[in-house]
PDB file of C-alpha atoms in Angstrom:
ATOM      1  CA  UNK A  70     -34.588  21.874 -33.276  1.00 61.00           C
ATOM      2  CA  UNK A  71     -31.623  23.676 -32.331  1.00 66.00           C
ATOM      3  CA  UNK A  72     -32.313  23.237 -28.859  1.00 61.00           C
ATOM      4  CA  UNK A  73     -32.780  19.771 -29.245  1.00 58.00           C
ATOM      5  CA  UNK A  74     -28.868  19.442 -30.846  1.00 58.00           C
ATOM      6  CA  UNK A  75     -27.762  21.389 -27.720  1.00 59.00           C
ATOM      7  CA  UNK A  76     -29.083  18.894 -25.178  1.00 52.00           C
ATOM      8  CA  UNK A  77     -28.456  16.295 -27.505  1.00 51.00           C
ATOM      9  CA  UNK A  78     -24.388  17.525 -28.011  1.00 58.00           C
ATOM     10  CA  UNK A  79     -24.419  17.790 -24.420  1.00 51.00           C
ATOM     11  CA  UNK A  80     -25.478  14.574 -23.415  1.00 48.00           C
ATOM     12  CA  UNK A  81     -23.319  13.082 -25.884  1.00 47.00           C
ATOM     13  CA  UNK A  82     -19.790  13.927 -24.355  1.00 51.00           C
ATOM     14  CA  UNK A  83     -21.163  14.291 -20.788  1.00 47.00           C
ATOM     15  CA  UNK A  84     -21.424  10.038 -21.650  1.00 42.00           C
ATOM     16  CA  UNK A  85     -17.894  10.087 -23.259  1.00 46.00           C
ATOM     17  CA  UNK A  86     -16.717  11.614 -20.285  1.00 45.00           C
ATOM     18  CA  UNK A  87     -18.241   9.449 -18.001  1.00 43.00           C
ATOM     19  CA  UNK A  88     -15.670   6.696 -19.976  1.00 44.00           C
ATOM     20  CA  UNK A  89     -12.133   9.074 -19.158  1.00 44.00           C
ATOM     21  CA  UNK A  90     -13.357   9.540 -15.327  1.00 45.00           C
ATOM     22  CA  UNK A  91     -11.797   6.502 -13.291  1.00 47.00           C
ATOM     23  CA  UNK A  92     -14.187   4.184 -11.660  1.00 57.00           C
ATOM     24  CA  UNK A  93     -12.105   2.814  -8.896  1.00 72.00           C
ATOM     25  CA  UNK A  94      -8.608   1.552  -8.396  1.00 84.00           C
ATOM     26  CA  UNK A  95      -5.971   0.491 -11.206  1.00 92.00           C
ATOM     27  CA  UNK A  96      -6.193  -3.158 -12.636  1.00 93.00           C
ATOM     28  CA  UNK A  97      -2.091  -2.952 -12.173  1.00 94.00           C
ATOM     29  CA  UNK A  98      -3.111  -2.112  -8.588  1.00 95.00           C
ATOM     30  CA  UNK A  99      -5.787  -4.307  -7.871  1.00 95.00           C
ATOM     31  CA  UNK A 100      -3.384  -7.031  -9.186  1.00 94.00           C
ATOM     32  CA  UNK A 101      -0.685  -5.895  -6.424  1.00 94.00           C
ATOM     33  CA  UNK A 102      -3.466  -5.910  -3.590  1.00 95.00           C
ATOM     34  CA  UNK A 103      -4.278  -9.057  -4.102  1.00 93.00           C
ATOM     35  CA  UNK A 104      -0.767 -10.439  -4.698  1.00 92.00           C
ATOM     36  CA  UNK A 105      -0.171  -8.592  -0.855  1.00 92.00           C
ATOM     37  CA  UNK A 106      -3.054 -10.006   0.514  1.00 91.00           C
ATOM     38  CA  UNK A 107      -1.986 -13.699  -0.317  1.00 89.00           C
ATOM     39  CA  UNK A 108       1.622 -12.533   0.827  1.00 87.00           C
ATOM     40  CA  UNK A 109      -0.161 -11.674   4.432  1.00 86.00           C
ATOM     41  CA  UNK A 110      -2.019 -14.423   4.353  1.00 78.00           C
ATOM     42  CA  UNK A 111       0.130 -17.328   3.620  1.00 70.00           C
ATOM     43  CA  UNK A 112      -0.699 -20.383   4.435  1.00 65.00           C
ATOM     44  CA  UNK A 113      -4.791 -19.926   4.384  1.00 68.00           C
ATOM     45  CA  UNK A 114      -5.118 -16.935   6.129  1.00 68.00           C
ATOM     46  CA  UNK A 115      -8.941 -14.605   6.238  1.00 77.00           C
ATOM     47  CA  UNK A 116      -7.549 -11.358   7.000  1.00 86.00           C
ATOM     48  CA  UNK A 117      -8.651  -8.833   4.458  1.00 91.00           C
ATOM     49  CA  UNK A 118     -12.070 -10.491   3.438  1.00 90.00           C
ATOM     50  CA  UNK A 119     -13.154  -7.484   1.361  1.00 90.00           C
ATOM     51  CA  UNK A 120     -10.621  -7.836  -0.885  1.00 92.00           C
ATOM     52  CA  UNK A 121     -11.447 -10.175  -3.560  1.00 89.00           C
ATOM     53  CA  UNK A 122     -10.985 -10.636  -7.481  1.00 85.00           C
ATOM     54  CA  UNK A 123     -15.013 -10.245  -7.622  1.00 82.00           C
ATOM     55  CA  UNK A 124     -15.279  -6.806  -6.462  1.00 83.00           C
ATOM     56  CA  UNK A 125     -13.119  -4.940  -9.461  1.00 84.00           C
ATOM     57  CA  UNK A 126     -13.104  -1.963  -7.123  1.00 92.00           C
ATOM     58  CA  UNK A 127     -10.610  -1.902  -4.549  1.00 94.00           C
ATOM     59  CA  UNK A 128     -10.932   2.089  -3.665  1.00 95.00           C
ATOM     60  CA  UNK A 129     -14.161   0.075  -1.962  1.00 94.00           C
ATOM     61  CA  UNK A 130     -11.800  -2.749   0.080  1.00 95.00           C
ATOM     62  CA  UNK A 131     -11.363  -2.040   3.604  1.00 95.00           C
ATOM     63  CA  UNK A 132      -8.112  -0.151   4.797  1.00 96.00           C
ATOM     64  CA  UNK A 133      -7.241   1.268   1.386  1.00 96.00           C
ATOM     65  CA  UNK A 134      -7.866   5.328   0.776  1.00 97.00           C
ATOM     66  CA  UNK A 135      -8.008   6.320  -3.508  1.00 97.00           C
ATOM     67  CA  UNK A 136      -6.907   9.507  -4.687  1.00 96.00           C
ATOM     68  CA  UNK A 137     -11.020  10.587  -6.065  1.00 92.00           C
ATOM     69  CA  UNK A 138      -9.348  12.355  -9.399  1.00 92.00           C
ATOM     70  CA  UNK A 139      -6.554   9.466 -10.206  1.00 93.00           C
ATOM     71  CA  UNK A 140      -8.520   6.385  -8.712  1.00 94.00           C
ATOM     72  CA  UNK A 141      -4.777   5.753  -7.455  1.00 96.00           C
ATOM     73  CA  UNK A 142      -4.080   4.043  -4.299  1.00 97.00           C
ATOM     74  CA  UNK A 143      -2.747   6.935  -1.448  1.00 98.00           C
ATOM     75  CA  UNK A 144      -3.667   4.611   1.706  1.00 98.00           C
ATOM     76  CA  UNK A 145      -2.755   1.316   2.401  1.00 97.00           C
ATOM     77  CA  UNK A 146      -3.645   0.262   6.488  1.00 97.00           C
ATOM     78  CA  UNK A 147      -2.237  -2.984   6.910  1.00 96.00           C
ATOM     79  CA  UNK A 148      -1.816  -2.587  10.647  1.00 95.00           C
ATOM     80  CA  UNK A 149      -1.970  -5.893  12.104  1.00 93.00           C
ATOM     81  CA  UNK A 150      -3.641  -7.831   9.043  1.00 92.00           C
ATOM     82  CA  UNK A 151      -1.049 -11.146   9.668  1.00 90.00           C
ATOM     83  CA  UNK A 152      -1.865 -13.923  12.066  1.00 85.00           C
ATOM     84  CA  UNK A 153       0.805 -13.373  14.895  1.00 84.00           C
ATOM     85  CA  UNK A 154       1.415 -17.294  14.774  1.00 85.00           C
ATOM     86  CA  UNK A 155       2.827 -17.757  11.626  1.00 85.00           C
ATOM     87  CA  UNK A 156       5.442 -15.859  13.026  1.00 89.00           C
ATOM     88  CA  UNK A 157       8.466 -13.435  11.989  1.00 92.00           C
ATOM     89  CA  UNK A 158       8.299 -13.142   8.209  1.00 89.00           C
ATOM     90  CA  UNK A 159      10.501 -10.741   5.631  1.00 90.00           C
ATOM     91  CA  UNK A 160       7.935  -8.919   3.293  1.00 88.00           C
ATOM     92  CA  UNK A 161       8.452  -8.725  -0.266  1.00 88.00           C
ATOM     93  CA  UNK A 162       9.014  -4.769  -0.546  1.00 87.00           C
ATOM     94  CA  UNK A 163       8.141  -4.542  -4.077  1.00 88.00           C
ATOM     95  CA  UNK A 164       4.576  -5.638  -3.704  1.00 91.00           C
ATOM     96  CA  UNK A 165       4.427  -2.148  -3.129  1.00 93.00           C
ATOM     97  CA  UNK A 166       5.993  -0.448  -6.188  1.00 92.00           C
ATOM     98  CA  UNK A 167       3.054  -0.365  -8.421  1.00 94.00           C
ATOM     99  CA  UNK A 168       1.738   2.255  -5.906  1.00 95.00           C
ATOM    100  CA  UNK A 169       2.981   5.301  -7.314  1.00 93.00           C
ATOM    101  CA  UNK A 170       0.983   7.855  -5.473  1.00 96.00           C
ATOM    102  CA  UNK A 171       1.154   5.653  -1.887  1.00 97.00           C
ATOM    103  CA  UNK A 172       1.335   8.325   0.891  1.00 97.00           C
ATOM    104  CA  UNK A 173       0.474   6.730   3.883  1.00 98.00           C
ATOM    105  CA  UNK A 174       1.916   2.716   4.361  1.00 97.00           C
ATOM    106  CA  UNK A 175       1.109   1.434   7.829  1.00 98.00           C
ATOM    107  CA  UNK A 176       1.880  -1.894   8.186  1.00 96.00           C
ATOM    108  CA  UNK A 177       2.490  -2.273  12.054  1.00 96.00           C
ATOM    109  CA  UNK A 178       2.220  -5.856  14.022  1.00 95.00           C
ATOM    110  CA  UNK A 179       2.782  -7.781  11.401  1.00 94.00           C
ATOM    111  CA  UNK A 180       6.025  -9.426  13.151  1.00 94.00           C
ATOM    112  CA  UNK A 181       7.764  -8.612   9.891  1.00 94.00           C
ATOM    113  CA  UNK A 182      11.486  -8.761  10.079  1.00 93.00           C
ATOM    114  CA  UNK A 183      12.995  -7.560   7.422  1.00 89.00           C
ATOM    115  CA  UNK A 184      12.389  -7.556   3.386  1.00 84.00           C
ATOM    116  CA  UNK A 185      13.338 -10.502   1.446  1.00 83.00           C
ATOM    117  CA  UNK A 186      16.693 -10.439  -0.248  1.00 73.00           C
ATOM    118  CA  UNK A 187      16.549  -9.197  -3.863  1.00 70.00           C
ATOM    119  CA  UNK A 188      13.670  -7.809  -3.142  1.00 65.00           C
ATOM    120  CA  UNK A 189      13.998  -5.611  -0.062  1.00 58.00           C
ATOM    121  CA  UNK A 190      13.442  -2.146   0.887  1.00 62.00           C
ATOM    122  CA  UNK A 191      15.613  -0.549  -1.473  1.00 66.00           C
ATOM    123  CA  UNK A 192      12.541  -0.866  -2.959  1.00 71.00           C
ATOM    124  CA  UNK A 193      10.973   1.856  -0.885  1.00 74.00           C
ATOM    125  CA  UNK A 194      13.028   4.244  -2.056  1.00 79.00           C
ATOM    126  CA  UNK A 195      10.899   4.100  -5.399  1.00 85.00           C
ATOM    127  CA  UNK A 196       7.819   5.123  -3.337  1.00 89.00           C
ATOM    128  CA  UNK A 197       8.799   8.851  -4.233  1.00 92.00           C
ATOM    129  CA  UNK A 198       5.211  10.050  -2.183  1.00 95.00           C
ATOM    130  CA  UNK A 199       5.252   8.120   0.718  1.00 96.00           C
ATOM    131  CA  UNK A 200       5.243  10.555   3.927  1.00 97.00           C
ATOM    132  CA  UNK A 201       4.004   8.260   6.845  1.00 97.00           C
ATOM    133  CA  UNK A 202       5.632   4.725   7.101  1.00 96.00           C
ATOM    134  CA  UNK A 203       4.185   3.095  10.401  1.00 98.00           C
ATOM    135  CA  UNK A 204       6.359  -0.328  10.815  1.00 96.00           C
ATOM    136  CA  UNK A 205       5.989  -0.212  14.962  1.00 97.00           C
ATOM    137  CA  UNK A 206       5.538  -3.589  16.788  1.00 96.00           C
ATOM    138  CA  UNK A 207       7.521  -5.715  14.423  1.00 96.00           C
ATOM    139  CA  UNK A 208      10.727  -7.096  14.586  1.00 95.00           C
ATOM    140  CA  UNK A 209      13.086  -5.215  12.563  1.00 95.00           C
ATOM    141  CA  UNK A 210      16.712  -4.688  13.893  1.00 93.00           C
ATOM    142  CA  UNK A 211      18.796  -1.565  12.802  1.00 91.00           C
ATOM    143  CA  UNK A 212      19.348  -2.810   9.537  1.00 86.00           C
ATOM    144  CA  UNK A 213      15.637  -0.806   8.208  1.00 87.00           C
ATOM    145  CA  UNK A 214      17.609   2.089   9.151  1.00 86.00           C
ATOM    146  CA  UNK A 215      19.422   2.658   6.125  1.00 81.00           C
ATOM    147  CA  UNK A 216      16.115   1.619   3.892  1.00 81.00           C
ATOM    148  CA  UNK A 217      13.980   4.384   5.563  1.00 83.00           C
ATOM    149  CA  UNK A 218      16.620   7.349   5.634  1.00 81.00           C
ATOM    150  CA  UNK A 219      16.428   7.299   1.306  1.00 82.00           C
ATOM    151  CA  UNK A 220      12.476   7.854   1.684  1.00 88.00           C
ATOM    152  CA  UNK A 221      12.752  10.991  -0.232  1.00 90.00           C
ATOM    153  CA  UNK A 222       9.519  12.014   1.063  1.00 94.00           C
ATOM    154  CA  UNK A 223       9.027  11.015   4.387  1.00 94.00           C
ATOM    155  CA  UNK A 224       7.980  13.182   6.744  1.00 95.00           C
ATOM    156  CA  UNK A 225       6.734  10.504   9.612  1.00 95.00           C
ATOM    157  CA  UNK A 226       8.253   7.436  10.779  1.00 94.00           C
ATOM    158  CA  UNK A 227       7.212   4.705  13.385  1.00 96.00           C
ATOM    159  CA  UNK A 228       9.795   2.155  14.668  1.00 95.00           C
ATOM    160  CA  UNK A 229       8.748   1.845  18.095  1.00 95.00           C
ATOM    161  CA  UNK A 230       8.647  -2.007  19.422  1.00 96.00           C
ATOM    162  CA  UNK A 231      11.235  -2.834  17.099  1.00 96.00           C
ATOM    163  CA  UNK A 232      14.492  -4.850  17.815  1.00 95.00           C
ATOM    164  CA  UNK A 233      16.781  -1.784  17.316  1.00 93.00           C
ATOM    165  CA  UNK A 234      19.433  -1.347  19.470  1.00 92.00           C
ATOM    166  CA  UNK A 235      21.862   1.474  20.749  1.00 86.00           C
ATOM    167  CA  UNK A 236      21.911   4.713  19.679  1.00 81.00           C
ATOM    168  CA  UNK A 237      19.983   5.437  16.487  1.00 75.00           C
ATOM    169  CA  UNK A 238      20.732   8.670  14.533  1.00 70.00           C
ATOM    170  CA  UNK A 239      18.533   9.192  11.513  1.00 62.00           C
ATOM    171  CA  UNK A 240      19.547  12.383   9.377  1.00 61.00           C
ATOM    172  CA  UNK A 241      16.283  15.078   8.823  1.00 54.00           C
TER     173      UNK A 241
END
């Protein structure tokens, strides 16, 4: 019988656990993906057709990477998602805040050109893990400049095919 307690015990809180261990991505961050998607999308737009309210898990969706241990979003590929004839756009930066372990943001051709007021890449700065911001082919002018310098972890930074001009002198 004691034997049987054992096994029993131990299949007992191997269950619990199962409960603790995250299953996929954050509801608060499932939420923002789909808020982004529509963002990228507007007016009827079918980029990003994995990402729906159906499938709960959006570790699963297509260009988004999950931290295994956290179920947090690290990834986000958004590299040309946007229909190039809608034309330039300003992206609402702080779609992006409830990813709080975001490492990686690509989000080149999108024709984005610049963040919308109030709610702009000051924003970014809040992204205290991002390392690699890809914003190449877009059309930002030298104004991103002093949004991307107060990364405080960036390590990698695209701009190229940009509408910057002169000379450009980013410190670190």
């Amino acid at each position: 019988m004691g034997l049987f307690l054992q096994v029993l015990t131990v299949l007992v809180i191997t269950v619990s656990l199962q409960g603790w261990l995250p299953r996929g991505c954050l509801e608060e961050e499932r939420i923002a993906l789909l808020h982004l998607k529509d963002s990228l999308n507007y007016p009827n737009g079918t980029s990003l057709p994995s990402w729906r309210i159906a499938h709960a898990n959006c570790c699963d969706w297509e260009r988004i990477r999950c931290n295994s241990s956290t179920g947090r979003v690290t990834l986000l590929d958004l590299g040309g998602t946007r229909n190039e004839e809608l034309g330039d756009w300003y992206l609402n930066a702080s779609l992006f805040l409830p990813f709080q372990q975001l490492n990686r943001l690509i989000l080149w051709n999108n024709r984005i050109a610049g963040w919308v007021e109030k709610k702009g890449g000051y924003e970014l700065q809040k992204l205290s893990n991002l390392e690699i911001l890809d914003l190449e082919y877009n059309s930002f002018n030298n104004s991103i400049l002093s949004f991307v310098e107060r990364l405080p972890s960036l390590k990698s930074l695209y701009l190229d095919y940009n509408r910057l001009e002169g000379l450009i002198d980013l410190k670190g």
